[in-house]
Amino acid sequence: VYNFMKSSPEYVYVDEKMDSVMNKFEKTGAWNLPVVDEYRTYLGFVSKSKIFSAYREQLKQVSHD
């Protein structure tokens, strides 16, 4: 597996601000970034498409209010 794996260009902290996360997506061109805690323990990943979907849902709710 080691020969086929690719290390992540960046990671995000679980409590990191969204503007910082989006800057990391922009800087790296990645669609997925690993999420870590303060000890850099892997917790999961966040995808750019999930963030965009959640943002679109927020816009829909705000526009209906």
Backbone as a ProteinNet text record, in pm:
[ID]
protein_1_A
[PRIMARY]
VYNFMKSSPEYVYVDEKMDSVMNKFEKTGAWNLPVVDEYRTYLGFVSKSKIFSAYREQLKQVSHD
[TERTIARY]
82.8	0	87.7	197.5	285.7	325.3	348.4	389.2	278.9	153.8	40.8	-22	11.1	-52.5	5.9	-70.9	-29.2	-56.1	43	20.9	-60.7	-135.3	-220.3	-135.6	-169.9	-94	-119.7	-227.1	-268.5	-364.1	-389.9	-491.7	-562.5	-680.1	-755.4	-784.5	-791.9	-826.6	-977.8	-1024.8	-1167.6	-1238.5	-1170	-1231.9	-1186	-1131.2	-1079.7	-1193.9	-1173.5	-1273.9	-1290.3	-1413.2	-1445	-1368.2	-1342.8	-1268.1	-1125.8	-1067.7	-934	-936.4	-1039.9	-1054.7	-1068.6	-1151.8	-1171.6	-1043.7	-966.4	-837.2	-744.3	-748.2	-664	-709.4	-841.2	-891.1	-843.9	-854.7	-814.3	-664.5	-585.5	-439.6	-391.2	-454.2	-406.7	-474.1	-593.6	-669.3	-731.3	-726.2	-780.2	-932.4	-996	-1140.2	-1172.4	-1074.8	-1090.4	-967.4	-988.7	-877.7	-901	-794.8	-809.8	-836.5	-916.7	-946.9	-874.7	-804.8	-727.6	-764	-729.6	-747.7	-620.1	-614.3	-497.6	-369	-380.5	-262.6	-230.3	-300.2	-288.9	-330.9	-422.5	-482	-591.2	-587.3	-684.5	-824	-920.1	-1058.7	-1152.2	-1113.2	-1197.3	-1152.4	-1242.3	-1207.7	-1327.4	-1300.3	-1404.7	-1389.9	-1503.8	-1500	-1553	-1492	-1533.4	-1678.3	-1716.4	-1852.9	-1956.3	-1925.9	-2018.6	-2034.7	-1924.6	-1930.7	-2015.6	-1995.4	-2074.8	-2222.9	-2253.7	-2393.4	-2458.3	-2386.7	-2439.3	-2459.3	-2368	-2379.1	-2502.2	-2524.1	-2642.3	-2771.2	-2774	-2892.3	-2916.9	-2810.4	-2823.5	-2880.7	-2831.3	-2882.1	-3030.3	-3072.7	-3214.2	-3299	-3254.7	-3331.4	-3337.3	-3228.7	-3225.9	-3315.7	-3315.9	-3396.1	-3545.5	-3582.6	-3723.8	-3776.5	-3689.1	-3732.2	-3776.3
-118.6	0	125.6	121.6	237.5	290.9	201.5	242.8	315.3	295.8	353.9	472.4	489.6	597.4	732.9	834.5	972	1050.1	1118.7	1196	1320.6	1365.7	1482.4	1608.9	1700.9	1825.6	1917.9	1892.1	1979.2	1900.6	1946.3	1888.5	2002.2	1973.5	2075.1	2023.4	2116	2081.4	2077.6	1994.4	1974.7	2105.2	2196.6	2322.7	2443	2417.3	2524.1	2603.7	2731.3	2818.9	2784	2797.4	2756.8	2837.4	2965.1	3042.1	2989.9	2943.4	2883.7	2751.2	2671.5	2543.2	2567	2663	2691	2744.2	2821.2	2867.3	2749.5	2648.7	2530.2	2451.4	2441.1	2376.1	2452.1	2583.2	2666.4	2653.5	2659.4	2654.8	2521.3	2412	2278.9	2223.9	2272.9	2216.2	2081.9	2043.8	1914.7	1920.7	1805	1793.7	1732.6	1668.2	1609.6	1642.9	1675.7	1700.9	1624.7	1567.4	1497.1	1595.1	1549.7	1627.9	1562.8	1643.6	1592.8	1670.2	1610.7	1680.9	1755	1808.2	1887.7	1806.8	1672.4	1585	1531.4	1584.1	1540.9	1395.6	1350.7	1218.7	1229.3	1140.7	1142.3	1113.9	1198.6	1181.8	1148.7	1185.3	1164.7	1259.4	1288.5	1384	1472.5	1585.9	1677.7	1695.6	1697.2	1713.7	1851.5	1907.3	2038.5	2032.6	1923.8	1913.5	1910.9	1847.3	1845.8	1986.4	2059.5	2196.9	2282.8	2270.8	2348.2	2311.5	2183.7	2140.7	2201.2	2199.2	2257.3	2408.1	2473.3	2617.3	2648.7	2569	2588.8	2572	2472.9	2451.9	2572.6	2626.9	2746.8	2862.8	2880	2987.8	2970.1	2846.6	2819.6	2858.8	2820.3	2850.3	3000.4	3069.7	3214.2	3285.2	3238.5	3304	3278.5	3173.2	3143.6	3215.8	3269.4	3339.3	3480.3
0	0	0	70.3	80.8	-56.6	-150.3	-284.9	-361.5	-319.4	-390.9	-319.3	-194.1	-118.1	-154.3	-122.9	-147.7	-19.6	30.7	152.6	119.9	218.8	199.8	195.8	106.7	98.5	217.6	289.4	399.1	487.1	607.1	693.6	764.6	820	893.3	1033.1	1126.9	1264	1278.6	1369.1	1387.8	1426.6	1492	1534.3	1451.6	1335.3	1249.3	1186.2	1168.6	1106.9	958.7	910.9	774	669.7	693.9	594.3	579.2	688.7	682.7	606.5	631.7	561.5	411.3	372.9	230.8	166.8	240.9	188.8	161.4	247.5	226.9	104.5	84.9	-36.5	-159.9	-155.2	-268.8	-296.4	-190.8	-204.3	-260.9	-217.2	-255.5	-380.4	-411.9	-522.8	-488	-361.5	-316.1	-306.9	-321.1	-300.7	-165.6	-102.9	30.1	112.3	239.7	330.4	460.3	517.3	644.3	758.4	854.3	973.9	1091.1	1169.6	1283.2	1409.4	1524.7	1651.4	1687.8	1808.4	1848.3	1855.8	1860.3	1861.6	1722.6	1623.9	1484	1463.6	1547.8	1531.8	1425.8	1328.7	1219.3	1273.7	1239.3	1282.1	1166.9	1047.2	929.9	820.4	728.1	623.1	594.1	536.3	493.6	342.9	274.3	129.2	91	-9.5	-59.1	-107.6	-171.9	-224.3	-112.1	1.1	115.3	172.4	180	230.5	137.7	7.1	-88.6	-80.2	-62.9	-50.3	73.7	185.3	309.1	293.1	225.3	201.1	115.5	11.2	-74.2	6	94.9	179	269	325.3	409.2	327.8	206.1	120.8	90.6	66.1	40.4	160.3	279.5	400.6	426.5	405	426.8	325.5	202.1	98.7	117.6	190.7	215.5	338.3	418.6	541.6	515.6
[MASK]
+++++++++++++++++++++++++++++++++++++++++++++++++++++++++++++++++

